[in-house]
Amino acid sequence: MIGVVYLGNNPKTQERLKYIPGQLVRMANAYKDAAQVCTPHVSNEHFIVFFERNVRSEDITAITYLRKKCRNVYIILLTDNMTPEERGIYMKCGVNDTINKDASVTALNKKIQFISDRENILFDDEAPKYKILKFKIPVWKRLFDIVFSGLAIIILSPIFILTAIAIKLESKGPVLFKSKRVGTNYTIFDFLKFRSMYTDAEDRLKDLSKSSNQYAEKEEEEEDHKTITAPLGEEAEQDMLNMGMESGMMISDEEIMLIGDDFVVAESDFNKQKEEENNNAFVKIENDPRITKVGKFIRKYSIDELPQLFNILKGDMSIVGNRPLPLYEAEKLTADTSIDRFMAPAGLTGLWQVEERGKGGNMSAEERKQLDITYGQTYNFMLDMKIIFRTLFTFVQKENV
């Protein structure tokens, strides 16, 4: 149940709000009066407050008071152009949304309807209703990680020393490579590896063809499905919407156009582009020319991964878990279908490594994500032991995966 309140003294706005179909808008000139109007008389009664922008200092006082007295309000600021700084100030003091002060009756009604349709989401009557899920590593797993990684570092110390010498002899640069990775609960940490590439490897990535990416799906480059992106002037937005056969693309009457600050794009093209970006989140290059000779050897036998034992000892990772991802990959895996992979341990080895490496490493990004999610939902001590055992027989990679 939603009521609508107008807080302000603009006669033109008041007149338009009177013509909202099926809605009696209550008027208030003072913020204390508006707060009394927004006091619910029945449970789960909510209010949309259209707040007319005025002097900023006075507005902040009024909005802060209204937000403090009434938790059940959704405040929409009626305004014209705002700077990013002004927008931040108003949002910080409690404004939920903005709309042009000269908005038509239709636009105002659409805004009310939009909020009404999402009443259960936008209003929080019993805060907090939901808890943010956060993974916490079990005690047995943490103890195993400490013992295993500590012993492994001691036993493998000769390999650490020999590898460091070989890397230094072949190419200039540090022995260890640090990169920011995203692990459990989207936590960012410094991920350690023996350097297997030349020091300018990250810059070279931009020059490599997208066709070299194992995980990238082949795209059809058809002119009829190009995304329209163009800077918008005052009249450009309407011109783009009225366009019929411009730029080699037919826009049907039923096509929904999405309009941003500097682009216009068909909704179908936008959704397709986002889907392709999510599907191609993982980047892996075949026969990567950025890798040194020593790098190829230590990658083939997974020696480059050994410094991650220190990550495990520190607590950034676990022996078994889902592979920590670079930032540019992790940012593409925030959808509901992928988020479960981060609600699990980040690991040195995992389910997808032992399931797919033995098959030559040929797998799609979706298969990899699903294996990560499966591990996060089903991991236990016996499964971890099986993965470790299988890793011992699959660490020699026949392909550059």
mmCIF file of C-alpha atoms in Angstrom:
data_model
loop_
_atom_site.group_PDB
_atom_site.id
_atom_site.type_symbol
_atom_site.label_atom_id
_atom_site.label_comp_id
_atom_site.label_asym_id
_atom_site.label_seq_id
_atom_site.Cartn_x
_atom_site.Cartn_y
_atom_site.Cartn_z
ATOM 1 C CA MET A 1 0.000 0.000 0.000
ATOM 2 C CA ILE A 2 1.623 3.246 -1.159
ATOM 3 C CA GLY A 3 0.608 6.862 -0.567
ATOM 4 C CA VAL A 4 2.004 9.860 -2.417
ATOM 5 C CA VAL A 5 3.052 13.115 -0.768
ATOM 6 C CA TYR A 6 4.308 16.341 -2.331
ATOM 7 C CA LEU A 7 6.645 18.502 -0.251
ATOM 8 C CA GLY A 8 7.077 21.942 -1.793
ATOM 9 C CA ASN A 9 5.269 25.061 -2.950
ATOM 10 C CA ASN A 10 5.519 25.013 -6.737
ATOM 11 C CA PRO A 11 1.972 25.591 -8.131
ATOM 12 C CA LYS A 12 2.809 23.977 -11.483
ATOM 13 C CA THR A 13 4.009 20.767 -9.837
ATOM 14 C CA GLN A 14 1.002 20.704 -7.532
ATOM 15 C CA GLU A 15 -1.302 21.036 -10.519
ATOM 16 C CA ARG A 16 0.309 18.164 -12.392
ATOM 17 C CA LEU A 17 0.233 15.883 -9.361
ATOM 18 C CA LYS A 18 -3.515 16.465 -8.993
ATOM 19 C CA TYR A 19 -4.030 14.711 -12.319
ATOM 20 C CA ILE A 20 -2.195 11.490 -11.434
ATOM 21 C CA PRO A 21 -4.804 8.822 -12.321
ATOM 22 C CA GLY A 22 -6.183 6.842 -9.401
ATOM 23 C CA GLN A 23 -3.938 8.594 -6.889
ATOM 24 C CA LEU A 24 -4.769 11.219 -4.251
ATOM 25 C CA VAL A 25 -1.584 13.206 -3.685
ATOM 26 C CA ARG A 26 -1.376 14.884 -0.302
ATOM 27 C CA MET A 27 0.342 18.293 -0.208
ATOM 28 C CA ALA A 28 2.691 19.653 2.468
ATOM 29 C CA ASN A 29 4.571 22.959 2.556
ATOM 30 C CA ALA A 30 6.770 22.160 5.575
ATOM 31 C CA TYR A 31 8.901 19.072 6.153
ATOM 32 C CA LYS A 32 7.495 18.506 9.641
ATOM 33 C CA ASP A 33 3.993 18.435 8.174
ATOM 34 C CA ALA A 34 5.169 15.950 5.560
ATOM 35 C CA ALA A 35 6.640 13.751 8.293
ATOM 36 C CA GLN A 36 3.259 13.663 10.059
ATOM 37 C CA VAL A 37 1.489 12.758 6.820
ATOM 38 C CA CYS A 38 3.990 9.925 6.258
ATOM 39 C CA THR A 39 3.257 8.345 9.620
ATOM 40 C CA PRO A 40 1.667 4.984 8.748
ATOM 41 C CA HIS A 41 -1.823 4.285 10.055
ATOM 42 C CA VAL A 42 -1.691 0.604 9.132
ATOM 43 C CA SER A 43 1.152 -1.890 8.933
ATOM 44 C CA ASN A 44 3.206 -2.000 5.716
ATOM 45 C CA GLU A 45 1.961 1.425 4.593
ATOM 46 C CA HIS A 46 4.602 3.189 2.510
ATOM 47 C CA PHE A 47 4.921 6.658 1.016
ATOM 48 C CA ILE A 48 6.511 8.200 -2.038
ATOM 49 C CA VAL A 49 7.610 11.770 -1.299
ATOM 50 C CA PHE A 50 8.134 14.142 -4.225
ATOM 51 C CA PHE A 51 10.522 16.726 -2.794
ATOM 52 C CA GLU A 52 10.833 20.051 -4.638
ATOM 53 C CA ARG A 53 14.462 21.158 -4.679
ATOM 54 C CA ASN A 54 15.156 24.564 -3.134
ATOM 55 C CA VAL A 55 18.087 25.967 -1.143
ATOM 56 C CA ARG A 56 20.548 23.136 -0.578
ATOM 57 C CA SER A 57 21.192 23.737 3.129
ATOM 58 C CA GLU A 58 17.462 23.867 3.846
ATOM 59 C CA ASP A 59 16.848 20.817 1.670
ATOM 60 C CA ILE A 60 19.429 18.783 3.570
ATOM 61 C CA THR A 61 17.817 19.686 6.888
ATOM 62 C CA ALA A 62 14.360 18.739 5.612
ATOM 63 C CA ILE A 63 15.423 15.456 3.976
ATOM 64 C CA THR A 64 17.502 14.391 6.988
ATOM 65 C CA TYR A 65 14.573 15.054 9.335
ATOM 66 C CA LEU A 66 12.144 13.227 7.075
ATOM 67 C CA ARG A 67 14.438 10.232 6.741
ATOM 68 C CA LYS A 68 14.978 10.095 10.511
ATOM 69 C CA LYS A 69 11.285 10.280 11.382
ATOM 70 C CA CYS A 70 9.942 8.062 8.601
ATOM 71 C CA ARG A 71 11.679 4.852 7.576
ATOM 72 C CA ASN A 72 8.856 3.945 5.237
ATOM 73 C CA VAL A 73 9.443 6.706 2.643
ATOM 74 C CA TYR A 74 10.940 6.744 -0.836
ATOM 75 C CA ILE A 75 12.150 10.283 -1.563
ATOM 76 C CA ILE A 76 12.243 11.554 -5.146
ATOM 77 C CA LEU A 77 13.943 14.895 -5.711
ATOM 78 C CA LEU A 78 12.240 17.180 -8.238
ATOM 79 C CA THR A 79 15.116 19.075 -9.817
ATOM 80 C CA ASP A 80 16.780 20.268 -13.010
ATOM 81 C CA ASN A 81 20.432 19.686 -13.877
ATOM 82 C CA MET A 82 22.730 18.670 -11.017
ATOM 83 C CA THR A 83 26.477 18.384 -10.740
ATOM 84 C CA PRO A 84 27.928 15.026 -9.605
ATOM 85 C CA GLU A 85 28.924 16.689 -6.332
ATOM 86 C CA GLU A 86 25.381 17.934 -5.682
ATOM 87 C CA ARG A 87 23.913 14.557 -6.577
ATOM 88 C CA GLY A 88 26.246 12.872 -4.098
ATOM 89 C CA ILE A 89 25.295 15.268 -1.307
ATOM 90 C CA TYR A 90 21.561 14.776 -1.792
ATOM 91 C CA MET A 91 21.893 10.990 -2.015
ATOM 92 C CA LYS A 92 23.993 10.906 1.126
ATOM 93 C CA CYS A 93 21.344 12.705 3.152
ATOM 94 C CA GLY A 94 18.592 10.325 2.014
ATOM 95 C CA VAL A 95 17.301 10.983 -1.521
ATOM 96 C CA ASN A 96 16.449 7.748 -3.362
ATOM 97 C CA ASP A 97 15.815 9.032 -6.861
ATOM 98 C CA THR A 98 15.497 12.160 -9.006
ATOM 99 C CA ILE A 99 13.125 13.314 -11.722
ATOM 100 C CA ASN A 100 12.971 16.496 -13.781
ATOM 101 C CA LYS A 101 10.990 19.230 -12.035
ATOM 102 C CA ASP A 102 9.016 19.793 -15.251
ATOM 103 C CA ALA A 103 8.197 16.115 -15.762
ATOM 104 C CA SER A 104 4.842 15.433 -17.366
ATOM 105 C CA VAL A 105 1.889 13.792 -15.632
ATOM 106 C CA THR A 106 2.638 10.623 -17.603
ATOM 107 C CA ALA A 107 6.280 10.569 -16.452
ATOM 108 C CA LEU A 108 5.282 11.146 -12.833
ATOM 109 C CA ASN A 109 2.690 8.391 -13.019
ATOM 110 C CA LYS A 110 5.203 5.959 -14.552
ATOM 111 C CA LYS A 111 7.606 6.676 -11.711
ATOM 112 C CA ILE A 112 4.915 5.995 -9.121
ATOM 113 C CA GLN A 113 3.885 2.792 -10.872
ATOM 114 C CA PHE A 114 7.489 1.603 -11.128
ATOM 115 C CA ILE A 115 8.006 2.020 -7.383
ATOM 116 C CA SER A 116 4.630 0.479 -6.530
ATOM 117 C CA ASP A 117 5.456 -2.636 -8.555
ATOM 118 C CA ARG A 118 8.664 -3.066 -6.509
ATOM 119 C CA GLU A 119 7.268 -2.142 -3.113
ATOM 120 C CA ASN A 120 8.526 -5.299 -1.394
ATOM 121 C CA ILE A 121 12.072 -4.645 -2.616
ATOM 122 C CA LEU A 122 12.404 -0.883 -2.156
ATOM 123 C CA PHE A 123 10.900 -0.607 1.320
ATOM 124 C CA ASP A 124 12.449 -2.315 4.334
ATOM 125 C CA ASP A 125 9.983 -2.627 7.208
ATOM 126 C CA GLU A 126 11.990 -4.998 9.388
ATOM 127 C CA ALA A 127 15.596 -4.114 8.652
ATOM 128 C CA PRO A 128 17.683 -6.074 8.218
ATOM 129 C CA LYS A 129 15.544 -8.621 6.352
ATOM 130 C CA TYR A 130 18.433 -10.191 4.510
ATOM 131 C CA LYS A 131 21.921 -11.150 5.573
ATOM 132 C CA ILE A 132 24.870 -10.837 3.245
ATOM 133 C CA LEU A 133 26.201 -14.321 2.663
ATOM 134 C CA LYS A 134 29.837 -14.700 3.627
ATOM 135 C CA PHE A 135 31.929 -17.812 3.398
ATOM 136 C CA LYS A 136 34.009 -18.816 6.425
ATOM 137 C CA ILE A 137 36.575 -21.547 6.009
ATOM 138 C CA PRO A 138 35.981 -24.579 8.274
ATOM 139 C CA VAL A 139 38.514 -25.241 11.044
ATOM 140 C CA TRP A 140 39.486 -28.661 9.642
ATOM 141 C CA LYS A 141 40.274 -27.127 6.266
ATOM 142 C CA ARG A 142 42.340 -24.280 7.703
ATOM 143 C CA LEU A 143 44.375 -26.621 9.911
ATOM 144 C CA PHE A 144 45.055 -28.905 6.974
ATOM 145 C CA ASP A 145 46.154 -25.922 4.861
ATOM 146 C CA ILE A 146 48.646 -24.736 7.492
ATOM 147 C CA VAL A 147 50.219 -28.171 8.023
ATOM 148 C CA PHE A 148 50.302 -29.104 4.333
ATOM 149 C CA SER A 149 51.670 -25.787 3.057
ATOM 150 C CA GLY A 150 54.277 -25.548 5.816
ATOM 151 C CA LEU A 151 55.657 -29.022 5.143
ATOM 152 C CA ALA A 152 55.537 -28.492 1.362
ATOM 153 C CA ILE A 153 57.565 -25.261 1.609
ATOM 154 C CA ILE A 154 60.271 -27.039 3.619
ATOM 155 C CA ILE A 155 60.414 -30.118 1.354
ATOM 156 C CA LEU A 156 60.322 -28.140 -1.904
ATOM 157 C CA SER A 157 62.794 -25.447 -0.835
ATOM 158 C CA PRO A 158 65.555 -26.776 -3.218
ATOM 159 C CA ILE A 159 63.132 -26.383 -6.146
ATOM 160 C CA PHE A 160 62.323 -22.859 -5.005
ATOM 161 C CA ILE A 161 66.018 -21.951 -5.046
ATOM 162 C CA LEU A 162 66.815 -23.575 -8.428
ATOM 163 C CA THR A 163 63.773 -22.006 -10.086
ATOM 164 C CA ALA A 164 64.669 -18.553 -8.793
ATOM 165 C CA ILE A 165 68.212 -18.879 -10.179
ATOM 166 C CA ALA A 166 66.960 -20.054 -13.602
ATOM 167 C CA ILE A 167 64.503 -17.168 -13.906
ATOM 168 C CA LYS A 168 67.179 -14.615 -13.023
ATOM 169 C CA LEU A 169 69.664 -16.075 -15.513
ATOM 170 C CA GLU A 170 67.242 -16.007 -18.459
ATOM 171 C CA SER A 171 65.623 -12.579 -18.222
ATOM 172 C CA LYS A 172 65.679 -9.384 -16.248
ATOM 173 C CA GLY A 173 63.024 -8.733 -13.677
ATOM 174 C CA PRO A 174 61.798 -10.005 -10.316
ATOM 175 C CA VAL A 175 61.660 -13.724 -9.552
ATOM 176 C CA LEU A 176 58.137 -13.524 -8.188
ATOM 177 C CA PHE A 177 55.166 -12.077 -10.014
ATOM 178 C CA LYS A 178 52.448 -10.451 -7.936
ATOM 179 C CA SER A 179 49.001 -9.795 -9.307
ATOM 180 C CA LYS A 180 45.750 -8.722 -7.724
ATOM 181 C CA ARG A 181 43.344 -11.648 -7.588
ATOM 182 C CA VAL A 182 39.779 -12.049 -6.339
ATOM 183 C CA GLY A 183 39.166 -14.966 -4.011
ATOM 184 C CA THR A 184 36.617 -15.990 -1.422
ATOM 185 C CA ASN A 185 33.885 -13.426 -0.725
ATOM 186 C CA TYR A 186 35.320 -11.268 -3.545
ATOM 187 C CA THR A 187 38.353 -10.527 -1.349
ATOM 188 C CA ILE A 188 41.264 -9.004 -3.281
ATOM 189 C CA PHE A 189 44.812 -10.138 -2.383
ATOM 190 C CA ASP A 190 48.357 -10.305 -3.819
ATOM 191 C CA PHE A 191 48.605 -13.588 -5.718
ATOM 192 C CA LEU A 192 52.153 -15.038 -5.932
ATOM 193 C CA LYS A 193 53.689 -16.971 -8.825
ATOM 194 C CA PHE A 194 57.149 -17.571 -10.195
ATOM 195 C CA ARG A 195 57.538 -15.171 -13.098
ATOM 196 C CA SER A 196 57.074 -17.134 -16.332
ATOM 197 C CA MET A 197 56.623 -14.202 -18.714
ATOM 198 C CA TYR A 198 58.655 -11.243 -19.877
ATOM 199 C CA THR A 199 58.287 -8.153 -17.698
ATOM 200 C CA ASP A 200 56.117 -6.339 -20.282
ATOM 201 C CA ALA A 201 53.711 -9.291 -20.630
ATOM 202 C CA GLU A 202 50.595 -7.404 -19.519
ATOM 203 C CA ASP A 203 51.134 -4.741 -22.184
ATOM 204 C CA ARG A 204 51.549 -7.414 -24.846
ATOM 205 C CA LEU A 205 48.158 -8.894 -23.985
ATOM 206 C CA LYS A 206 46.430 -5.943 -25.666
ATOM 207 C CA ASP A 207 48.212 -6.722 -28.949
ATOM 208 C CA LEU A 208 47.160 -10.353 -29.098
ATOM 209 C CA SER A 209 44.244 -11.279 -31.326
ATOM 210 C CA LYS A 210 40.998 -12.158 -29.621
ATOM 211 C CA SER A 211 40.943 -15.300 -31.747
ATOM 212 C CA SER A 212 43.838 -16.643 -29.648
ATOM 213 C CA ASN A 213 41.612 -16.846 -26.574
ATOM 214 C CA GLN A 214 40.624 -20.471 -25.910
ATOM 215 C CA TYR A 215 37.525 -19.412 -24.006
ATOM 216 C CA ALA A 216 36.247 -16.785 -26.435
ATOM 217 C CA GLU A 217 33.243 -17.921 -28.405
ATOM 218 C CA LYS A 218 33.260 -17.253 -32.144
ATOM 219 C CA GLU A 219 31.169 -14.235 -33.034
ATOM 220 C CA GLU A 220 29.248 -13.685 -36.245
ATOM 221 C CA GLU A 221 30.083 -10.287 -37.659
ATOM 222 C CA GLU A 222 26.898 -9.423 -39.467
ATOM 223 C CA GLU A 223 26.146 -5.840 -40.394
ATOM 224 C CA ASP A 224 22.470 -6.243 -39.504
ATOM 225 C CA HIS A 225 23.363 -6.832 -35.837
ATOM 226 C CA LYS A 226 25.755 -3.988 -35.158
ATOM 227 C CA THR A 227 25.270 -2.011 -31.955
ATOM 228 C CA ILE A 228 24.430 1.634 -32.579
ATOM 229 C CA THR A 229 26.523 3.937 -30.448
ATOM 230 C CA ALA A 230 26.550 7.653 -31.097
ATOM 231 C CA PRO A 231 26.981 10.870 -29.114
ATOM 232 C CA LEU A 232 23.683 12.506 -28.298
ATOM 233 C CA GLY A 233 22.886 16.170 -28.794
ATOM 234 C CA GLU A 234 19.658 17.878 -27.843
ATOM 235 C CA GLU A 235 17.817 16.475 -30.881
ATOM 236 C CA ALA A 236 19.893 13.334 -31.525
ATOM 237 C CA GLU A 237 17.979 11.159 -29.068
ATOM 238 C CA GLN A 238 14.674 11.638 -30.832
ATOM 239 C CA ASP A 239 16.343 11.300 -34.245
ATOM 240 C CA MET A 240 17.750 7.918 -33.281
ATOM 241 C CA LEU A 241 14.402 6.674 -32.040
ATOM 242 C CA ASN A 242 12.643 7.801 -35.206
ATOM 243 C CA MET A 243 15.252 6.273 -37.477
ATOM 244 C CA GLY A 244 14.081 3.525 -39.818
ATOM 245 C CA MET A 245 16.819 2.271 -42.101
ATOM 246 C CA GLU A 246 19.778 4.327 -40.850
ATOM 247 C CA SER A 247 23.215 2.722 -40.337
ATOM 248 C CA GLY A 248 22.130 -0.462 -42.068
ATOM 249 C CA MET A 249 19.807 -1.492 -39.260
ATOM 250 C CA MET A 250 16.037 -1.842 -39.214
ATOM 251 C CA ILE A 251 14.390 -0.787 -35.957
ATOM 252 C CA SER A 252 10.921 -2.189 -35.617
ATOM 253 C CA ASP A 253 8.099 -0.385 -33.884
ATOM 254 C CA GLU A 254 8.240 -2.954 -31.081
ATOM 255 C CA GLU A 255 12.000 -2.683 -30.506
ATOM 256 C CA ILE A 256 12.932 -1.144 -27.149
ATOM 257 C CA MET A 257 15.805 1.343 -27.314
ATOM 258 C CA LEU A 258 18.075 1.905 -24.320
ATOM 259 C CA ILE A 259 19.301 5.494 -24.051
ATOM 260 C CA GLY A 260 22.421 6.387 -22.078
ATOM 261 C CA ASP A 261 24.375 9.603 -21.595
ATOM 262 C CA ASP A 262 26.335 9.083 -24.809
ATOM 263 C CA PHE A 263 24.748 6.213 -26.695
ATOM 264 C CA VAL A 264 21.553 4.676 -28.023
ATOM 265 C CA VAL A 265 21.366 0.883 -28.362
ATOM 266 C CA ALA A 266 18.643 -1.656 -29.056
ATOM 267 C CA GLU A 267 17.816 -3.686 -25.945
ATOM 268 C CA SER A 268 18.282 -6.979 -27.820
ATOM 269 C CA ASP A 269 21.779 -5.950 -28.948
ATOM 270 C CA PHE A 270 22.676 -4.760 -25.456
ATOM 271 C CA ASN A 271 21.591 -8.073 -23.887
ATOM 272 C CA LYS A 272 23.508 -10.042 -26.500
ATOM 273 C CA GLN A 273 26.657 -8.023 -25.880
ATOM 274 C CA LYS A 274 26.436 -8.500 -22.104
ATOM 275 C CA GLU A 275 25.873 -12.242 -22.501
ATOM 276 C CA GLU A 276 28.946 -12.552 -24.711
ATOM 277 C CA GLU A 277 31.041 -10.611 -22.200
ATOM 278 C CA ASN A 278 29.935 -12.914 -19.369
ATOM 279 C CA ASN A 279 30.499 -16.072 -21.397
ATOM 280 C CA ASN A 280 33.989 -14.927 -22.393
ATOM 281 C CA ALA A 281 35.066 -13.834 -18.918
ATOM 282 C CA PHE A 282 38.058 -16.174 -18.791
ATOM 283 C CA VAL A 283 41.120 -15.324 -20.875
ATOM 284 C CA LYS A 284 43.577 -18.044 -21.859
ATOM 285 C CA ILE A 285 45.961 -17.743 -24.810
ATOM 286 C CA GLU A 286 47.196 -20.717 -26.837
ATOM 287 C CA ASN A 287 50.952 -20.807 -27.638
ATOM 288 C CA ASP A 288 51.434 -17.538 -25.789
ATOM 289 C CA PRO A 289 54.545 -15.747 -27.174
ATOM 290 C CA ARG A 290 54.908 -13.746 -23.965
ATOM 291 C CA ILE A 291 56.190 -16.793 -22.040
ATOM 292 C CA THR A 292 59.940 -17.300 -21.488
ATOM 293 C CA LYS A 293 61.718 -20.615 -22.057
ATOM 294 C CA VAL A 294 62.033 -21.206 -18.324
ATOM 295 C CA GLY A 295 58.419 -20.126 -18.031
ATOM 296 C CA LYS A 296 57.253 -22.829 -20.426
ATOM 297 C CA PHE A 297 59.042 -25.480 -18.387
ATOM 298 C CA ILE A 298 57.822 -24.371 -14.972
ATOM 299 C CA ARG A 299 54.282 -23.954 -16.333
ATOM 300 C CA LYS A 300 54.287 -27.445 -17.863
ATOM 301 C CA TYR A 301 55.147 -28.958 -14.476
ATOM 302 C CA SER A 302 53.132 -26.380 -12.478
ATOM 303 C CA ILE A 303 56.285 -25.211 -10.676
ATOM 304 C CA ASP A 304 55.217 -21.605 -11.250
ATOM 305 C CA GLU A 305 52.336 -22.166 -8.846
ATOM 306 C CA LEU A 306 54.510 -23.157 -5.860
ATOM 307 C CA PRO A 307 54.805 -19.637 -4.309
ATOM 308 C CA GLN A 308 51.071 -19.811 -3.693
ATOM 309 C CA LEU A 309 51.952 -22.075 -0.777
ATOM 310 C CA PHE A 310 52.818 -18.830 1.018
ATOM 311 C CA ASN A 311 49.373 -17.445 0.088
ATOM 312 C CA ILE A 312 47.874 -20.577 1.639
ATOM 313 C CA LEU A 313 49.974 -20.297 4.783
ATOM 314 C CA LYS A 314 48.873 -16.680 5.118
ATOM 315 C CA GLY A 315 45.199 -17.565 4.682
ATOM 316 C CA ASP A 316 44.490 -15.946 1.308
ATOM 317 C CA MET A 317 43.846 -19.346 -0.243
ATOM 318 C CA SER A 318 43.326 -23.004 0.513
ATOM 319 C CA ILE A 319 45.046 -26.089 -0.921
ATOM 320 C CA VAL A 320 41.834 -27.074 -2.720
ATOM 321 C CA GLY A 321 39.263 -24.578 -3.960
ATOM 322 C CA ASN A 322 38.210 -22.403 -6.868
ATOM 323 C CA ARG A 323 40.930 -20.626 -8.760
ATOM 324 C CA PRO A 324 41.331 -16.942 -7.722
ATOM 325 C CA LEU A 325 40.566 -14.748 -10.723
ATOM 326 C CA PRO A 326 42.186 -11.554 -12.023
ATOM 327 C CA LEU A 327 40.113 -8.433 -11.461
ATOM 328 C CA TYR A 328 39.093 -8.101 -15.122
ATOM 329 C CA GLU A 329 37.708 -11.646 -15.090
ATOM 330 C CA ALA A 330 36.015 -11.494 -11.685
ATOM 331 C CA GLU A 331 34.105 -8.303 -12.519
ATOM 332 C CA LYS A 332 32.279 -10.222 -15.262
ATOM 333 C CA LEU A 333 31.145 -12.927 -12.836
ATOM 334 C CA THR A 334 28.848 -10.964 -10.533
ATOM 335 C CA ALA A 335 25.558 -12.269 -11.926
ATOM 336 C CA ASP A 336 23.366 -14.592 -9.859
ATOM 337 C CA THR A 337 24.398 -17.506 -12.076
ATOM 338 C CA SER A 338 28.085 -17.076 -11.209
ATOM 339 C CA ILE A 339 28.293 -15.548 -7.736
ATOM 340 C CA ASP A 340 28.238 -18.941 -5.945
ATOM 341 C CA ARG A 341 31.796 -19.673 -7.126
ATOM 342 C CA PHE A 342 33.031 -16.943 -4.751
ATOM 343 C CA MET A 343 31.077 -18.385 -1.803
ATOM 344 C CA ALA A 344 33.717 -21.124 -1.535
ATOM 345 C CA PRO A 345 37.451 -21.425 -0.761
ATOM 346 C CA ALA A 346 39.959 -20.010 -3.221
ATOM 347 C CA GLY A 347 42.428 -22.765 -4.015
ATOM 348 C CA LEU A 348 45.758 -23.858 -5.472
ATOM 349 C CA THR A 349 44.074 -26.756 -7.237
ATOM 350 C CA GLY A 350 40.423 -27.573 -7.722
ATOM 351 C CA LEU A 351 37.719 -29.595 -9.337
ATOM 352 C CA TRP A 352 37.960 -28.076 -12.811
ATOM 353 C CA GLN A 353 41.738 -28.655 -12.951
ATOM 354 C CA VAL A 354 41.521 -32.399 -12.336
ATOM 355 C CA GLU A 355 38.336 -32.870 -14.359
ATOM 356 C CA GLU A 356 39.499 -31.019 -17.468
ATOM 357 C CA ARG A 357 43.297 -30.988 -17.544
ATOM 358 C CA GLY A 358 43.327 -34.701 -18.161
ATOM 359 C CA LYS A 359 41.182 -34.071 -21.239
ATOM 360 C CA GLY A 360 43.668 -31.614 -22.712
ATOM 361 C CA GLY A 361 42.225 -28.489 -21.129
ATOM 362 C CA ASN A 362 39.606 -27.973 -23.847
ATOM 363 C CA MET A 363 36.543 -26.584 -22.115
ATOM 364 C CA SER A 364 34.204 -23.656 -22.325
ATOM 365 C CA ALA A 365 34.032 -20.824 -19.812
ATOM 366 C CA GLU A 366 30.558 -21.993 -18.786
ATOM 367 C CA GLU A 367 31.823 -25.515 -18.026
ATOM 368 C CA ARG A 368 34.556 -24.078 -15.886
ATOM 369 C CA LYS A 369 32.118 -21.864 -13.954
ATOM 370 C CA GLN A 370 29.769 -24.777 -13.353
ATOM 371 C CA LEU A 371 32.580 -26.949 -11.968
ATOM 372 C CA ASP A 372 33.572 -24.128 -9.607
ATOM 373 C CA ILE A 373 29.989 -23.777 -8.413
ATOM 374 C CA THR A 374 29.668 -27.558 -7.970
ATOM 375 C CA TYR A 375 32.754 -27.636 -5.769
ATOM 376 C CA GLY A 376 31.505 -24.734 -3.650
ATOM 377 C CA GLN A 377 28.218 -26.534 -3.017
ATOM 378 C CA THR A 378 29.605 -30.023 -2.330
ATOM 379 C CA TYR A 379 33.172 -29.754 -0.968
ATOM 380 C CA ASN A 380 34.197 -31.926 1.992
ATOM 381 C CA PHE A 381 37.335 -33.572 3.364
ATOM 382 C CA MET A 382 37.097 -36.707 1.219
ATOM 383 C CA LEU A 383 36.493 -34.681 -1.949
ATOM 384 C CA ASP A 384 39.539 -32.520 -1.164
ATOM 385 C CA MET A 385 41.698 -35.637 -0.699
ATOM 386 C CA LYS A 386 40.511 -37.052 -4.034
ATOM 387 C CA ILE A 387 41.293 -33.790 -5.817
ATOM 388 C CA ILE A 388 44.778 -33.631 -4.290
ATOM 389 C CA PHE A 389 45.438 -37.270 -5.263
ATOM 390 C CA ARG A 390 44.260 -36.696 -8.840
ATOM 391 C CA THR A 391 46.284 -33.476 -9.061
ATOM 392 C CA LEU A 392 49.480 -35.491 -8.535
ATOM 393 C CA PHE A 393 48.734 -37.362 -11.782
ATOM 394 C CA THR A 394 47.501 -34.441 -13.856
ATOM 395 C CA PHE A 395 49.997 -31.681 -12.986
ATOM 396 C CA VAL A 396 52.026 -32.488 -16.106
ATOM 397 C CA GLN A 397 50.060 -30.588 -18.718
ATOM 398 C CA LYS A 398 50.015 -31.895 -22.259
ATOM 399 C CA GLU A 399 48.542 -28.614 -23.462
ATOM 400 C CA ASN A 400 49.273 -25.023 -22.593
ATOM 401 C CA VAL A 401 46.253 -24.526 -20.334
#
